Coordinates of C-alpha atoms and ligand atoms in Angstrom, one line a residue:
M451 CA -8.7 -14.6 -6.6
L452 CA -9.2 -12.4 -3.5
L453 CA -9.3 -8.9 -4.7
E454 CA -9.8 -7.6 -8.3
V455 CA -9.6 -4.0 -8.9
K456 CA -10.9 -3.1 -12.3
N457 CA -10.3 0.3 -14.0
L458 CA -10.5 2.3 -10.8
R459 CA -10.6 6.0 -11.1
T460 CA -10.7 8.2 -8.1
E461 CA -10.9 12.0 -8.3
F462 CA -10.8 15.0 -6.3
K463 CA -12.9 17.8 -7.5
L464 CA -11.2 21.0 -6.3
K465 CA -12.1 24.7 -7.2
R466 CA -9.0 24.9 -9.4
G467 CA -9.7 21.6 -11.4
I468 CA -10.0 17.9 -11.0
V469 CA -7.1 15.8 -9.5
K470 CA -7.1 12.4 -11.1
A471 CA -5.3 10.8 -8.1
V472 CA -6.0 7.3 -9.4
D473 CA -6.4 7.1 -13.1
D474 CA -7.8 3.9 -14.5
I475 CA -5.8 1.2 -12.6
S476 CA -6.6 -2.5 -12.7
F477 CA -4.8 -5.3 -10.7
T478 CA -5.5 -8.4 -8.8
I479 CA -4.3 -9.9 -5.3
D480 CA -4.4 -13.6 -4.8
K481 CA -5.0 -15.4 -1.6
G482 CA -1.8 -15.5 0.5
E483 CA 0.0 -13.1 -1.9
I484 CA 2.1 -10.1 -0.9
L485 CA 1.6 -7.4 -3.6
A486 CA 3.8 -4.4 -3.2
I487 CA 2.6 -1.0 -4.6
V488 CA 5.6 1.5 -4.9
G489 CA 5.9 5.0 -6.3
E490 CA 7.2 8.3 -5.1
S491 CA 5.0 10.5 -2.8
G492 CA 1.9 11.7 -4.6
S493 CA 1.6 8.8 -7.0
G494 CA -1.8 7.6 -5.7
K495 CA -0.9 4.8 -3.4
S496 CA -2.8 6.0 -0.3
V497 CA -5.9 7.0 -2.5
T498 CA -6.0 3.5 -4.0
S499 CA -6.0 1.9 -0.5
L500 CA -8.6 4.4 0.9
S501 CA -10.8 3.7 -2.3
I502 CA -10.6 0.0 -1.5
M503 CA -11.5 0.4 2.1
G504 CA -14.3 2.8 1.4
L505 CA -12.6 5.5 3.6
L506 CA -12.2 8.2 1.1
Q507 CA -13.1 11.6 2.4
K508 CA -14.7 14.5 0.5
P509 CA -14.0 15.9 -2.1
G510 CA -12.7 12.5 -3.1
R511 CA -14.9 10.2 -5.0
I512 CA -14.6 7.0 -7.0
A513 CA -15.5 8.2 -10.5
D514 CA -15.4 4.8 -12.1
G515 CA -14.4 1.2 -11.8
E516 CA -15.1 -1.9 -9.7
I517 CA -13.5 -3.2 -6.5
L518 CA -14.3 -6.9 -6.4
F519 CA -13.5 -8.6 -3.0
K520 CA -14.3 -12.3 -3.6
S521 CA -16.4 -11.3 -6.6
Q522 CA -18.5 -8.7 -4.4
D523 CA -18.2 -5.1 -5.5
L524 CA -17.2 -3.1 -2.3
N525 CA -18.1 0.1 -4.1
K526 CA -21.8 -0.9 -4.3
L527 CA -22.0 -1.8 -0.5
N528 CA -23.7 0.6 2.1
K529 CA -21.8 2.0 5.0
N530 CA -22.7 -0.8 7.3
E531 CA -22.0 -3.6 5.0
L532 CA -18.5 -2.0 4.4
K533 CA -17.9 -1.7 8.1
K534 CA -18.4 -5.4 8.4
I535 CA -16.0 -6.3 5.8
R536 CA -13.4 -3.9 7.3
G537 CA -12.1 -5.8 10.3
N538 CA -13.7 -9.0 9.5
N539 CA -12.1 -9.6 6.1
I540 CA -9.9 -6.6 5.3
S541 CA -7.8 -4.6 7.7
M542 CA -5.6 -1.6 7.3
I543 CA -2.5 -0.3 9.0
F544 CA -1.4 3.3 8.5
Q545 CA 2.0 5.0 8.5
E546 CA 1.4 7.0 11.7
P547 CA -0.2 4.7 14.2
M548 CA -0.5 7.4 16.9
T549 CA -3.3 9.1 14.9
S550 CA -5.2 5.9 14.7
L551 CA -5.0 4.9 18.4
N552 CA -7.3 6.6 20.9
P553 CA -5.0 8.3 23.4
V554 CA -7.3 8.0 26.3
W555 CA -7.8 4.2 26.1
R556 CA -5.6 1.5 27.4
I557 CA -4.0 -0.6 24.5
K558 CA -6.0 -3.7 25.7
D559 CA -9.3 -1.9 25.6
Q560 CA -8.8 -0.8 22.1
I561 CA -7.9 -4.2 20.7
M562 CA -10.6 -6.0 22.8
E563 CA -13.1 -3.5 21.4
S564 CA -12.0 -4.3 17.9
I565 CA -12.2 -8.0 18.5
M566 CA -15.6 -8.0 20.1
T567 CA -17.0 -6.0 17.4
H568 CA -16.1 -8.5 14.8
M569 CA -16.2 -11.8 16.7
Q570 CA -18.8 -13.4 18.9
I571 CA -16.6 -14.1 22.0
S572 CA -16.7 -13.3 25.7
K573 CA -14.6 -10.5 27.3
K574 CA -12.4 -13.0 28.9
E575 CA -11.7 -14.7 25.7
A576 CA -11.2 -11.4 24.0
L577 CA -8.6 -10.4 26.6
A578 CA -6.7 -13.6 26.3
R579 CA -6.7 -13.1 22.4
T580 CA -5.5 -9.6 22.9
I581 CA -2.6 -10.7 24.9
E582 CA -1.8 -13.4 22.5
M583 CA -1.8 -11.0 19.6
L584 CA 0.4 -8.5 21.4
D585 CA 2.8 -11.4 22.0
T586 CA 2.7 -12.5 18.4
V587 CA 3.7 -9.1 17.2
G588 CA 6.7 -9.2 19.4
I589 CA 5.7 -7.0 22.4
P590 CA 7.6 -8.1 25.3
S591 CA 5.7 -8.7 28.7
A592 CA 2.6 -8.5 26.6
A593 CA 0.1 -9.1 29.5
Q594 CA 1.6 -6.0 31.3
R595 CA 2.0 -3.8 28.4
A596 CA -1.5 -4.3 27.4
N597 CA -2.5 -1.9 30.3
D598 CA -0.3 0.8 28.8
F599 CA -1.8 3.9 27.1
P600 CA -0.5 4.7 23.6
H601 CA 1.8 7.6 24.8
Q602 CA 3.7 5.3 27.1
M603 CA 4.8 3.3 24.1
S604 CA 7.5 4.0 21.4
G605 CA 6.7 4.6 17.8
G606 CA 7.8 1.1 17.1
M607 CA 5.6 -0.5 19.8
R608 CA 2.6 1.5 18.7
Q609 CA 2.9 0.3 15.1
R610 CA 3.1 -3.2 16.6
V611 CA -0.1 -2.5 18.5
M612 CA -1.8 -1.2 15.3
T613 CA -0.6 -4.4 13.7
A614 CA -1.9 -6.6 16.4
M615 CA -5.3 -4.8 16.1
A616 CA -5.4 -5.2 12.3
L617 CA -4.4 -8.9 12.6
A618 CA -6.6 -9.8 15.7
C619 CA -9.7 -10.7 13.4
E620 CA -7.5 -12.8 11.1
P621 CA -8.3 -10.6 8.0
E622 CA -8.0 -12.3 4.6
L623 CA -6.4 -9.1 3.2
L624 CA -4.3 -6.6 5.0
I625 CA -3.6 -3.3 3.6
A626 CA -0.4 -1.8 4.9
D627 CA 0.2 1.8 3.8
E628 CA 3.8 2.6 4.5
P629 CA 3.7 0.6 7.7
T630 CA 7.4 0.9 8.3
T631 CA 8.3 4.5 7.1
A632 CA 8.2 6.2 10.4
L633 CA 10.3 3.4 12.0
D634 CA 14.1 2.8 12.4
V635 CA 15.6 0.1 10.3
T636 CA 15.6 -2.6 13.0
I637 CA 11.9 -2.3 13.8
Q638 CA 11.1 -2.0 10.1
A639 CA 12.7 -5.4 9.5
Q640 CA 10.8 -6.9 12.5
I641 CA 7.5 -5.5 11.2
L642 CA 8.1 -7.0 7.8
E643 CA 9.1 -10.3 9.2
L644 CA 5.9 -10.3 11.2
L645 CA 3.7 -9.7 8.1
Y646 CA 5.5 -12.5 6.4
K647 CA 4.8 -14.8 9.3
M648 CA 1.1 -13.9 9.4
R649 CA 0.8 -14.7 5.8
E650 CA 2.3 -18.1 6.3
K651 CA 0.0 -18.7 9.4
F652 CA -3.2 -17.5 8.1
N653 CA -2.8 -17.4 4.3
M654 CA -3.4 -13.8 4.6
A655 CA -2.9 -11.6 1.6
V656 CA -1.0 -8.2 1.9
M657 CA -1.2 -5.1 -0.2
L658 CA 2.1 -3.4 0.9
I659 CA 2.4 0.2 0.1
T660 CA 5.8 1.8 0.3
H661 CA 8.0 4.3 -1.5
D662 CA 11.0 2.1 -0.6
L663 CA 12.1 -0.6 -3.1
G664 CA 14.4 -2.0 -0.5
V665 CA 11.4 -3.1 1.5
V666 CA 9.8 -4.5 -1.6
S667 CA 12.7 -6.8 -2.5
E668 CA 12.6 -8.4 1.0
A669 CA 8.9 -8.9 1.4
A670 CA 6.8 -8.8 -1.8
D671 CA 5.9 -11.6 -4.4
R672 CA 4.7 -9.1 -7.0
V673 CA 5.1 -5.5 -7.6
I674 CA 3.1 -2.6 -9.1
V675 CA 4.9 0.6 -9.8
M676 CA 2.7 3.6 -9.8
Y677 CA 3.4 7.2 -11.2
C678 CA 0.9 10.1 -11.3
G679 CA -2.1 7.8 -10.7
K680 CA -1.2 5.3 -13.4
I681 CA 0.4 1.9 -13.2
V682 CA 3.7 2.1 -15.2
E683 CA 5.1 -1.4 -14.5
E684 CA 3.9 -4.6 -13.0
A685 CA 6.2 -7.6 -12.6
D686 CA 7.0 -10.4 -10.1
V687 CA 9.6 -9.4 -7.6
R688 CA 12.5 -11.2 -9.0
S689 CA 12.0 -10.1 -12.7
L690 CA 11.6 -6.5 -11.5
F691 CA 14.9 -6.5 -9.6
E692 CA 16.7 -8.5 -12.3
K693 CA 15.7 -6.1 -15.0
P694 CA 13.4 -3.1 -14.3
L695 CA 11.7 -2.0 -17.6
H696 CA 10.2 1.4 -17.3
P697 CA 12.8 4.2 -17.0
Y698 CA 10.9 5.4 -13.9
T699 CA 11.5 2.0 -12.2
V700 CA 15.0 2.0 -13.2
G701 CA 15.3 5.6 -11.5
L702 CA 13.6 4.2 -8.3
M703 CA 16.0 1.3 -8.2
Q704 CA 19.0 3.5 -8.5
S705 CA 17.6 5.5 -5.6
I706 CA 17.7 2.6 -3.2
P707 CA 20.1 3.5 -0.3
Q708 CA 22.9 1.0 -0.1
I709 CA 22.9 -1.0 3.2
D710 CA 26.6 -0.4 3.8
D711 CA 26.0 3.3 3.1
E712 CA 26.3 4.6 6.6
S713 CA 25.0 8.1 5.7
E714 CA 21.9 6.5 4.3
E715 CA 22.1 9.2 1.5
R716 CA 20.6 8.3 -1.8
L717 CA 23.3 7.8 -4.3
Y718 CA 21.1 9.1 -7.1
M719 CA 17.8 11.0 -7.4
I720 CA 15.4 11.0 -10.3
K721 CA 15.9 14.3 -12.0
G722 CA 13.1 16.9 -11.9
M723 CA 9.9 16.7 -9.9
V724 CA 6.4 14.9 -10.1
P725 CA 4.2 17.2 -12.1
N726 CA 1.4 19.2 -10.6
P727 CA -1.6 17.0 -10.7
L728 CA -3.7 19.9 -11.9
N729 CA -1.2 20.5 -14.7
M730 CA -0.2 17.2 -16.2
P731 CA 2.0 17.0 -19.2
Q732 CA 0.0 16.0 -22.5
G733 CA 1.9 12.8 -23.2
C734 CA 3.6 10.3 -20.8
A735 CA 3.6 11.9 -17.3
F736 CA 7.2 10.8 -16.8
S737 CA 8.4 12.3 -20.1
D738 CA 10.0 15.5 -18.8
R739 CA 12.0 13.6 -16.3
C740 CA 13.0 10.7 -18.6
D741 CA 16.4 10.3 -20.2
H742 CA 14.9 8.2 -23.0
S743 CA 12.1 10.7 -23.9
M744 CA 11.2 10.8 -27.6
E745 CA 8.9 13.3 -29.4
R746 CA 6.1 10.9 -29.2
C747 CA 6.4 10.7 -25.5
T748 CA 5.5 14.3 -25.1
K749 CA 2.3 13.8 -27.3
E750 CA 0.7 10.5 -26.6
I751 CA 0.1 8.5 -23.4
P752 CA 1.5 4.9 -23.8
E753 CA -0.6 2.0 -22.8
L754 CA 0.1 -0.6 -20.2
K755 CA 1.2 -3.5 -22.5
E756 CA 2.4 -7.1 -21.9
V757 CA 6.0 -7.5 -22.4
S758 CA 7.3 -11.2 -21.8
G759 CA 4.8 -11.9 -19.1
R760 CA 5.1 -8.6 -17.3
K761 CA 3.5 -5.3 -18.0
V762 CA 5.0 -2.0 -18.8
R763 CA 3.6 1.5 -20.0
C764 CA 6.5 2.9 -22.2
F765 CA 6.9 3.4 -25.9
L766 CA 10.4 2.1 -25.7
Y767 CA 8.9 -1.4 -25.5
E768 CA 6.4 -1.1 -28.2
E769 CA 7.0 -2.2 -31.8
G770 CA 9.7 0.1 -33.2
G771 CA 10.9 1.0 -29.7
T772 CA 14.5 0.7 -28.8
A773 CA 14.5 -1.2 -25.6
G774 CA 13.6 -4.7 -24.5
K775 CA 15.5 -6.4 -27.4
Ligands
ADP1691 P1 0.8 8.7 -2.3 O1 0.1 7.9 -1.1 O2 1.2 7.8 -3.3 O3 1.8 9.5 -1.7 P2 -1.7 9.9 -2.5 O4 -2.6 8.7 -2.9 O5 -1.8 10.3 -1.2 O6 -0.3 9.7 -2.9 O7 -2.2 11.2 -3.5 C1 -2.3 11.0 -4.8 C2 -2.7 12.4 -5.4 O8 -4.1 12.7 -4.9 C3 -1.8 13.5 -5.1 O9 -1.6 14.3 -6.1 C4 -2.5 14.2 -4.0 O10 -2.1 15.6 -4.1 C5 -4.0 14.0 -4.2 N1 -4.8 14.0 -3.1 C6 -4.8 13.2 -2.1 N2 -5.6 13.5 -1.2 C7 -6.3 14.6 -1.6 C8 -7.2 15.5 -1.1 N3 -7.9 15.2 0.2 N4 -7.6 16.6 -1.7 C9 -7.0 16.8 -3.0 N5 -6.1 16.0 -3.5 C10 -5.7 15.0 -2.8
MG1692 MG1 0.5 7.8 0.9

């Protein structure tokens, strides 16, 4: 096991109350595994990844839990130890690459700097490696483009540069937070293809965060569905797509835009809105949007329970429930 997150709780203490952005989640990622985390905006995906990376900003804080990377609790490391792990062992790519690239540095200098911080190699070797990585991520004429500044590149190219930078140190785990959201469909597919290739080449594990189940079906081995800071369903990708169990997952599935739908409009939207995190319903957080809501759902929070080798947090699947038969 590469990463084991145990009972993680991350909170933001605001004047108006406490936002439980990540509310007691546990999951694992194996070596070489691609785990997708899906859920609508605000479900706690980014806060989960920032918690793992030790990049939470105030007033965010990890209130409880363990983040074991190869059995070492990252939450107990000091800043320098964490910095070493980031880049050497765990890398992250973000949704908007422009914000994480330095606008006044040439692409090659940024990647070389990152490589040389983490690997004991000469400048010449670092440059060769930089160009090789840019080539690997599919940047044409990599040796020339390496001299570009970020603003000289398109969004897709910048995302590739970020990806090259994240992969240059051959991380064991890549956390990719909506890496394709800002990109057009063709580039999206290429970036996903690339992550897949990297997994094959280095046995790299990927935690792939997305709100798009279409992306998941193509790339992931296993899927975690999050809603309001909690895991509501976990399954291998095939089972999930064959038979989503949680009504929320069913809703997400029905919201996948069809490939032949030129307008790319969603055929269906889950009714209602994500609740205000400072004013959560008493029972199941999804109860007021759910077509199957029962009285019990508005009073108690269901637990995440095993159902035929997968996990689901819903009373429909508990003893006496009406589904899953
Ligand atoms: P996702 O990535 O799934 O869209 P996030 O992890 O960004 O969702 O956010 C989860 C919850 O945490 C949301 O309710 C969001 O409003 C809250 N949150 C995130 N960052 C902050 C912050 N800096 N201050 C207060 N609340 C935050
Ligand atoms: Mg996010």
